[in-house]
Short mmCIF file of N, CA and C in Angstrom, two decimals:
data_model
loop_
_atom_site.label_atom_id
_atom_site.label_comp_id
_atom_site.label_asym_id
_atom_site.label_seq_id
_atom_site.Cartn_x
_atom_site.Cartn_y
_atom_site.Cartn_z
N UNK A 1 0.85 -1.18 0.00
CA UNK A 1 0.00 0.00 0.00
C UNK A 1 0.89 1.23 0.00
N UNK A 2 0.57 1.82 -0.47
CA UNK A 2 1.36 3.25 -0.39
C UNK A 2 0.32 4.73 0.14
N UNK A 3 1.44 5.29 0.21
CA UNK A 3 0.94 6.82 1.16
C UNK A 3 1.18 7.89 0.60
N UNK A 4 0.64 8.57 0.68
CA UNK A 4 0.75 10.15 -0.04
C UNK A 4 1.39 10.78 1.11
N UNK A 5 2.33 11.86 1.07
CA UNK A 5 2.71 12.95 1.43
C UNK A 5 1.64 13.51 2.48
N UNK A 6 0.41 13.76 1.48
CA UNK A 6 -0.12 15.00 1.37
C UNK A 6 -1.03 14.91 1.98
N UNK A 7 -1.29 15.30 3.51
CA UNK A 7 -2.58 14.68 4.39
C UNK A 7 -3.61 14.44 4.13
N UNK A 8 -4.49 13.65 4.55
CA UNK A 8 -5.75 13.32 3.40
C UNK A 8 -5.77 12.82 2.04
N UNK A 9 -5.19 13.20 1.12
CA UNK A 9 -5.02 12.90 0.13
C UNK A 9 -5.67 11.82 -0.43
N UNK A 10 -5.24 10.23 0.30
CA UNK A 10 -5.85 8.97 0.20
C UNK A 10 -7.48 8.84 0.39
N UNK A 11 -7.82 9.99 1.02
CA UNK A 11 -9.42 9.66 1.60
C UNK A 11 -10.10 10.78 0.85
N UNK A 12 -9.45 11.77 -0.10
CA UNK A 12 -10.13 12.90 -0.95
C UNK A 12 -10.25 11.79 -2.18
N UNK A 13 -8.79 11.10 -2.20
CA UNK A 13 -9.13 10.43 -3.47
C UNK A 13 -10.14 9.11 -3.69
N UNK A 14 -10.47 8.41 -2.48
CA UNK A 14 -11.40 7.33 -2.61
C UNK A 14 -12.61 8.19 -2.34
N UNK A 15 -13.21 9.05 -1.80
CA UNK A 15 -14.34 10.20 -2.09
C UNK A 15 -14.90 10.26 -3.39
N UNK A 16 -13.70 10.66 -4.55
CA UNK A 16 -13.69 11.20 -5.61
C UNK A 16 -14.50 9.81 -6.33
N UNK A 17 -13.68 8.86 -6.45
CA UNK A 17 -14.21 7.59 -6.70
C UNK A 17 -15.42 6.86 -6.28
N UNK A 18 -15.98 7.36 -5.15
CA UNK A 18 -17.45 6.67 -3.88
C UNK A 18 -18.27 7.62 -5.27
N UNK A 19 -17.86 8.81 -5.24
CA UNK A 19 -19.31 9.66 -5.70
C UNK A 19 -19.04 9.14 -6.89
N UNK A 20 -17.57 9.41 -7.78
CA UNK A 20 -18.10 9.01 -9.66
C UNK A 20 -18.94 7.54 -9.56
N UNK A 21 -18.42 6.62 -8.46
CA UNK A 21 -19.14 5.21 -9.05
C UNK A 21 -20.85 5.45 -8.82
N UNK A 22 -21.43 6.59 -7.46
CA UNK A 22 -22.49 6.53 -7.10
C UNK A 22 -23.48 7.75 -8.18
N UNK A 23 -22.41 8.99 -8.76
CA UNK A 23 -23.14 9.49 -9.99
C UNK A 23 -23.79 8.69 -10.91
N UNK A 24 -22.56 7.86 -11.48
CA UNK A 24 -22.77 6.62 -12.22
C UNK A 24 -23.74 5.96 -12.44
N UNK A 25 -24.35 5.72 -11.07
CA UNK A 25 -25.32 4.58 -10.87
C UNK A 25 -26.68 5.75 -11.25
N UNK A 26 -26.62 7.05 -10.64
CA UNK A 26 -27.78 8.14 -10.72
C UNK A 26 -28.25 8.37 -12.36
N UNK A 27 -26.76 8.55 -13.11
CA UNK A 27 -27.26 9.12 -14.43
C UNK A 27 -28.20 7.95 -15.25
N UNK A 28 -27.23 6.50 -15.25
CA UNK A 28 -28.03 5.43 -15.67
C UNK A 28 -29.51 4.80 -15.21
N UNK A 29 -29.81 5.51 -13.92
CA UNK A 29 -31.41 5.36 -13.75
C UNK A 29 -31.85 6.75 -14.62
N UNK A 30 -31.23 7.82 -14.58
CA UNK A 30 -31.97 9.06 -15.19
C UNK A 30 -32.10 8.53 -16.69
N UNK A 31 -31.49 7.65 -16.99
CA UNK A 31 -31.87 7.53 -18.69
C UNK A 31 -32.21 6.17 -18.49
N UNK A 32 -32.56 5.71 -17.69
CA UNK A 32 -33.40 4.37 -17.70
C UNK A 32 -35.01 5.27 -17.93
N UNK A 33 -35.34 6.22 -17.10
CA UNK A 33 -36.81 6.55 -17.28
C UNK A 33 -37.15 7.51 -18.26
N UNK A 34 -36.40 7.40 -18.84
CA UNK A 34 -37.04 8.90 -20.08
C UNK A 34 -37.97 8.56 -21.16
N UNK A 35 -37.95 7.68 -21.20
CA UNK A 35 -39.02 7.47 -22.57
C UNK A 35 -40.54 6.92 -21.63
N UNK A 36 -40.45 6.92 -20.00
CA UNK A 36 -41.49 5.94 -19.67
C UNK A 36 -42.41 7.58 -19.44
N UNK A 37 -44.01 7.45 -20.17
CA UNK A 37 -44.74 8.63 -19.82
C UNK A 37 -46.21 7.63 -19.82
N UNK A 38 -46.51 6.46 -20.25
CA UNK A 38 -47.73 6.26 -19.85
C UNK A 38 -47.64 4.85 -17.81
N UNK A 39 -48.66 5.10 -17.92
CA UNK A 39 -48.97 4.07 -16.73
C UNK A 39 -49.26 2.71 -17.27
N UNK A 40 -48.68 1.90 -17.08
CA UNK A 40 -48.69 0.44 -17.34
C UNK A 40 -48.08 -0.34 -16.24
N UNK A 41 -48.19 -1.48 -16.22
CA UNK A 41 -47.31 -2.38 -15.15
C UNK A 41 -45.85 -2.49 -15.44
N UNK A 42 -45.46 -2.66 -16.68
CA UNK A 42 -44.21 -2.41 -17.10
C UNK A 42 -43.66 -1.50 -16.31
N UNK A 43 -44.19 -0.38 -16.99
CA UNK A 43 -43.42 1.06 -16.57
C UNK A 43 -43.65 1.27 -15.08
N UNK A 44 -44.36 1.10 -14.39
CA UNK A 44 -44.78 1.06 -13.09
C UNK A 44 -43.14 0.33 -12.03
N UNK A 45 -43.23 -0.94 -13.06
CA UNK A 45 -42.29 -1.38 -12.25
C UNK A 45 -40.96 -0.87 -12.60
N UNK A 46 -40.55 -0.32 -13.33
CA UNK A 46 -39.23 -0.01 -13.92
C UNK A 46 -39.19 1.29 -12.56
N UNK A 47 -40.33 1.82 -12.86
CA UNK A 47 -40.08 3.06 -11.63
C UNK A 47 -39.88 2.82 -10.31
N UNK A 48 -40.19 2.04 -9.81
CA UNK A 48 -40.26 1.49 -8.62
C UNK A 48 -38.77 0.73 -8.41
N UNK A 49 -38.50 0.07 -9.26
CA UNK A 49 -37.35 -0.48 -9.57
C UNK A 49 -36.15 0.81 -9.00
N UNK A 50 -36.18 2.16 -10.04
CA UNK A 50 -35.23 3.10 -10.02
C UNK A 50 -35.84 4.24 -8.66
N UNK A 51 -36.85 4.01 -7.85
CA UNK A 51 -37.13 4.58 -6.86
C UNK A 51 -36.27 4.04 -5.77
N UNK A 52 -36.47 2.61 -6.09
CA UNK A 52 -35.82 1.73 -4.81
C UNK A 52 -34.00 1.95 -5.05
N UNK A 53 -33.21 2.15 -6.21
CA UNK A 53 -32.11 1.95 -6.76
C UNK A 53 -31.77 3.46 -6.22
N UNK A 54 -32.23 4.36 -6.53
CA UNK A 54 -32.42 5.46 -5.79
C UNK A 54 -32.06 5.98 -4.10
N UNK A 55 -33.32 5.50 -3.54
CA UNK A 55 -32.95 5.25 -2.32
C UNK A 55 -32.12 4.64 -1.61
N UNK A 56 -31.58 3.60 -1.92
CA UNK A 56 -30.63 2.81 -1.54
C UNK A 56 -29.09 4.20 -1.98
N UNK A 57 -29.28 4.35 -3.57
CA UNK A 57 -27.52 4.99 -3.46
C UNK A 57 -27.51 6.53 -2.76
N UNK A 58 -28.94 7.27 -2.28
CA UNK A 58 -28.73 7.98 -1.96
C UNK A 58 -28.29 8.37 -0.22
N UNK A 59 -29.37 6.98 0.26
CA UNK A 59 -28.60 6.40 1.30
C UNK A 59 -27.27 6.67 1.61
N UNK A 60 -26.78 5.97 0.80
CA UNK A 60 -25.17 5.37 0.64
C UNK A 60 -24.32 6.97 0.66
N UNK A 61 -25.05 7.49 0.10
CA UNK A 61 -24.18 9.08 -0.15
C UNK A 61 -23.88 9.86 1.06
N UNK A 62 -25.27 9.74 1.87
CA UNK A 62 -25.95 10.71 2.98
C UNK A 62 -24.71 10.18 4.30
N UNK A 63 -24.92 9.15 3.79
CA UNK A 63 -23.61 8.36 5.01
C UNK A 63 -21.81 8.55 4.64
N UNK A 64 -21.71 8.95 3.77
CA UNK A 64 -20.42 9.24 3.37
C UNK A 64 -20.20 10.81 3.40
N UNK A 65 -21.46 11.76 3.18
CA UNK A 65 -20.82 12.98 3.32
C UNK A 65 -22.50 13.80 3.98
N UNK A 66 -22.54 13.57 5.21
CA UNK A 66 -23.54 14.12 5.47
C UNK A 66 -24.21 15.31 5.43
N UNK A 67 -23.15 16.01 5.38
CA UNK A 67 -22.88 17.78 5.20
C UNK A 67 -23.63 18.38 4.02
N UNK A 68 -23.56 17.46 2.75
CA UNK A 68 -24.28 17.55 1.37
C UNK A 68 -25.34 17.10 1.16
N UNK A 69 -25.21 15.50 1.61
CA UNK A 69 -25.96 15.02 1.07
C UNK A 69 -27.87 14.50 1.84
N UNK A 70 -27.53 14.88 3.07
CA UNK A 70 -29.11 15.02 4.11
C UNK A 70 -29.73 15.38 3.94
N UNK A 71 -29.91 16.72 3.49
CA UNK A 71 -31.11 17.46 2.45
C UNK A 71 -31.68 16.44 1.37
N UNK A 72 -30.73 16.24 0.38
CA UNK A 72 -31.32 15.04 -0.35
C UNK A 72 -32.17 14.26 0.07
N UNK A 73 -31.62 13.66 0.99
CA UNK A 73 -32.14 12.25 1.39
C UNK A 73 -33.80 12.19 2.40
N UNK A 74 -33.41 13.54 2.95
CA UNK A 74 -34.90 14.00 4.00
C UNK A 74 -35.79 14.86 2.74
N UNK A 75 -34.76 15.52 1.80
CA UNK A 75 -36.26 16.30 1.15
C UNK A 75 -36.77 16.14 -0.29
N UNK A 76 -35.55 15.37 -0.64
CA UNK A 76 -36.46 15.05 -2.30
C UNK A 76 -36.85 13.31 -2.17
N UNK A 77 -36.21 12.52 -1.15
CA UNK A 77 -36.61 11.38 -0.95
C UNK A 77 -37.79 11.02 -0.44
N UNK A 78 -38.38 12.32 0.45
CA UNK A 78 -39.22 12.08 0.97
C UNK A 78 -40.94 12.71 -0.05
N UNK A 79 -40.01 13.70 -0.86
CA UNK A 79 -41.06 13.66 -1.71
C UNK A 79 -41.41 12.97 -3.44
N UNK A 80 -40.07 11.79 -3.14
CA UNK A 80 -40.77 10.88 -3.81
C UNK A 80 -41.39 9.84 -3.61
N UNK A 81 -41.34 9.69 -2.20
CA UNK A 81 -41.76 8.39 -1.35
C UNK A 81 -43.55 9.34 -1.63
N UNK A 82 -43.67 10.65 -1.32
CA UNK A 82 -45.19 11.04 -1.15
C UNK A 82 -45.97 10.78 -2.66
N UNK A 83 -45.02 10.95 -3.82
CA UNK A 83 -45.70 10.98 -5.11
C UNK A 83 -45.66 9.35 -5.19
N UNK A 84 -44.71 8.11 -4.59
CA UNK A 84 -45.39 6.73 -4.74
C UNK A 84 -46.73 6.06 -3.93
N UNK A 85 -46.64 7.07 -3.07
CA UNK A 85 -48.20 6.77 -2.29
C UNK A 85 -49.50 7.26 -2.63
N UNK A 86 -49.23 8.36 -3.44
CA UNK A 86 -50.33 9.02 -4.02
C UNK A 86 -50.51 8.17 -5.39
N UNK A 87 -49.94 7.42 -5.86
CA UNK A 87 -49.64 6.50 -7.09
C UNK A 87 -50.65 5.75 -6.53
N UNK A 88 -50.09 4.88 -5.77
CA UNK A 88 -51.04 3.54 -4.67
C UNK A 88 -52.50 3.83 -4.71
N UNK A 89 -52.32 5.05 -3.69
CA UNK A 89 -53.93 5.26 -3.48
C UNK A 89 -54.58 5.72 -4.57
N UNK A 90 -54.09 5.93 -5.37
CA UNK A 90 -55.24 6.48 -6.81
C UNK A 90 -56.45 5.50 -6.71
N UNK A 91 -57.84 6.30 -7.11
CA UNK A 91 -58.58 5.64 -7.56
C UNK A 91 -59.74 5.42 -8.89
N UNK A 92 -58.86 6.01 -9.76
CA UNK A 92 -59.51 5.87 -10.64
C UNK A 92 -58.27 6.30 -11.71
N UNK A 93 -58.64 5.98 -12.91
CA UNK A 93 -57.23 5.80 -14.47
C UNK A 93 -57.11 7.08 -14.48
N UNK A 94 -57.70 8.05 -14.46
CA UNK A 94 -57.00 9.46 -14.96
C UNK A 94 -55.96 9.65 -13.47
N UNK A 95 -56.90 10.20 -12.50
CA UNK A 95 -55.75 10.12 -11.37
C UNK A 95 -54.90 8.87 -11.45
N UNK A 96 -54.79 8.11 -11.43
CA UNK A 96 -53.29 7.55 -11.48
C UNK A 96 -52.46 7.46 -12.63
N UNK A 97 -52.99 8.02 -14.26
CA UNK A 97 -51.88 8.63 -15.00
C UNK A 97 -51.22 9.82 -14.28
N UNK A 98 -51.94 10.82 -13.75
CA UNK A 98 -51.80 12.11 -13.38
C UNK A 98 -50.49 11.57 -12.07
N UNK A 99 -50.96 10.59 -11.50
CA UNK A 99 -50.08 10.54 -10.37
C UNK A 99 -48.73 10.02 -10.38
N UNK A 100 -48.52 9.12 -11.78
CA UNK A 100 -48.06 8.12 -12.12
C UNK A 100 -46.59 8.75 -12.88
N UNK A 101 -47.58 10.40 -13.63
CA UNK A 101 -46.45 11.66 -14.09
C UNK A 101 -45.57 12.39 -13.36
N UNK A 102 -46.59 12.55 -12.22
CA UNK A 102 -45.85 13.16 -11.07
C UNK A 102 -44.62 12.49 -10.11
N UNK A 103 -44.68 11.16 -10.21
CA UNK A 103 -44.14 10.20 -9.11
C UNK A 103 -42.52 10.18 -10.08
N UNK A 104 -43.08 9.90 -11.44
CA UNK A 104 -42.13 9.88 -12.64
C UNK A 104 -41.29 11.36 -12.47
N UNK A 105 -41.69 12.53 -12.25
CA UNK A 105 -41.45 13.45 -12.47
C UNK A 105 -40.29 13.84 -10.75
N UNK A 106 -40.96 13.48 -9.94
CA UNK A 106 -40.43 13.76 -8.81
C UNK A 106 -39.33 12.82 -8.54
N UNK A 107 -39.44 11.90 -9.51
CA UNK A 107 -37.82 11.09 -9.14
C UNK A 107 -36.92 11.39 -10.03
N UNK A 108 -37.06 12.03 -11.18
CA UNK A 108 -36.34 12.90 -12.49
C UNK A 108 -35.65 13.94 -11.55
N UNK A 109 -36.83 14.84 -10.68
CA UNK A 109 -35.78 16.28 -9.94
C UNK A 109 -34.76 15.64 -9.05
N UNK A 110 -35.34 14.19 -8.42
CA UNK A 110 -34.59 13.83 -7.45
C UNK A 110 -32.89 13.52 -7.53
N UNK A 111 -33.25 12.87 -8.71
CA UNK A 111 -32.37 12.18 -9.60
C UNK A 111 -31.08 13.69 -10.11
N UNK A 112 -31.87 14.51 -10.85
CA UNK A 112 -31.01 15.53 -11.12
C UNK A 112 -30.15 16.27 -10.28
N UNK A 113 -31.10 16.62 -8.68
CA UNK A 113 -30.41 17.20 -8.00
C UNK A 113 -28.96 16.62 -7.22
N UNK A 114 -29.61 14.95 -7.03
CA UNK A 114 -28.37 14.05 -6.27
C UNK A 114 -27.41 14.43 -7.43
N UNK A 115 -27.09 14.33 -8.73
CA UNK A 115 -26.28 14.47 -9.36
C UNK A 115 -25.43 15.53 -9.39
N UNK A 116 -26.18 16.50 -9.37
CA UNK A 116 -25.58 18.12 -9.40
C UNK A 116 -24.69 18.11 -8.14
N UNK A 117 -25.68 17.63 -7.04
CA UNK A 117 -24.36 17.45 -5.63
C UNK A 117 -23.35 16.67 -5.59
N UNK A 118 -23.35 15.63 -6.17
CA UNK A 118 -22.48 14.99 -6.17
C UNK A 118 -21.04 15.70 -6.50
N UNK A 119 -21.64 16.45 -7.84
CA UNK A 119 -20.42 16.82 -8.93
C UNK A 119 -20.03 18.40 -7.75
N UNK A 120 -20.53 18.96 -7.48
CA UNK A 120 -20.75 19.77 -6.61
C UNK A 120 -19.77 19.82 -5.45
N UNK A 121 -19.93 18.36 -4.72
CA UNK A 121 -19.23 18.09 -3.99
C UNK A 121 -17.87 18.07 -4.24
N UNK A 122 -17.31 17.52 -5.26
CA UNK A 122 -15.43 17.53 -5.38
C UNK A 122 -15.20 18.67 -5.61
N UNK A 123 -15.60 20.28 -5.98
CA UNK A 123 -14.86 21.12 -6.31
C UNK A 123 -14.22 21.74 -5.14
#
């Protein structure tokens, strides 16, 4: 193993690497959902899929740099967790396209913003 000089150094540089692999994982759900705009079971589950893929790496972030990344995790997580429950409870086909846009839509900002911090974070 080797050592840098340069204090920290070793732990700025595996940082650098935690977030590119965890951007990584963000941009490839952001272009996993772009073409999905109607409500189907398919698409339903793909979202749910990248809600859960989501939560989990943003998790992962919030615990590595809490300073950045807690906001995330308490305020756009929590309002995509509100647009998948309003999904659920729909009761009838127009409200749950309508809800189905929104849930879609609120994990797109979610998605964008974790990214922006991320990149945000190394400067």
């Amino acid at each position: 193993m080797t050592y840098s000089i340069v204090p920290n150094q070793n732990r700025y540089i595996a940082a650098i690497m935690g977030y590119a692999k965890e951007r990584s994982k963000l941009e490839k759900l952001s272009t996993k959902i772009v073409g999905i705009n109607i409500y189907d079971q398919k698409n339903l589950a793909i979202l749910i899929d990248v809600y859960e893929q989501y939560s989990h790496t943003v998790r992962i972030l919030k615990n590595k740099e809490p300073e950045t990344f807690a906001d995330l995790y308490n305020n756009e997580l929590q309002e995509v967790k509100t647009g998948k429950r309003s999904l659920k409870e729909s009761d009838s086909e127009e409200t749950r396209q309508t809800n189905f846009s929104a849930f879609k839509e609120s994990i797109q900002i979610a998605l964008e913003k974790t990214i922006k911090a991320t990149l945000a974070s190394l400067k």
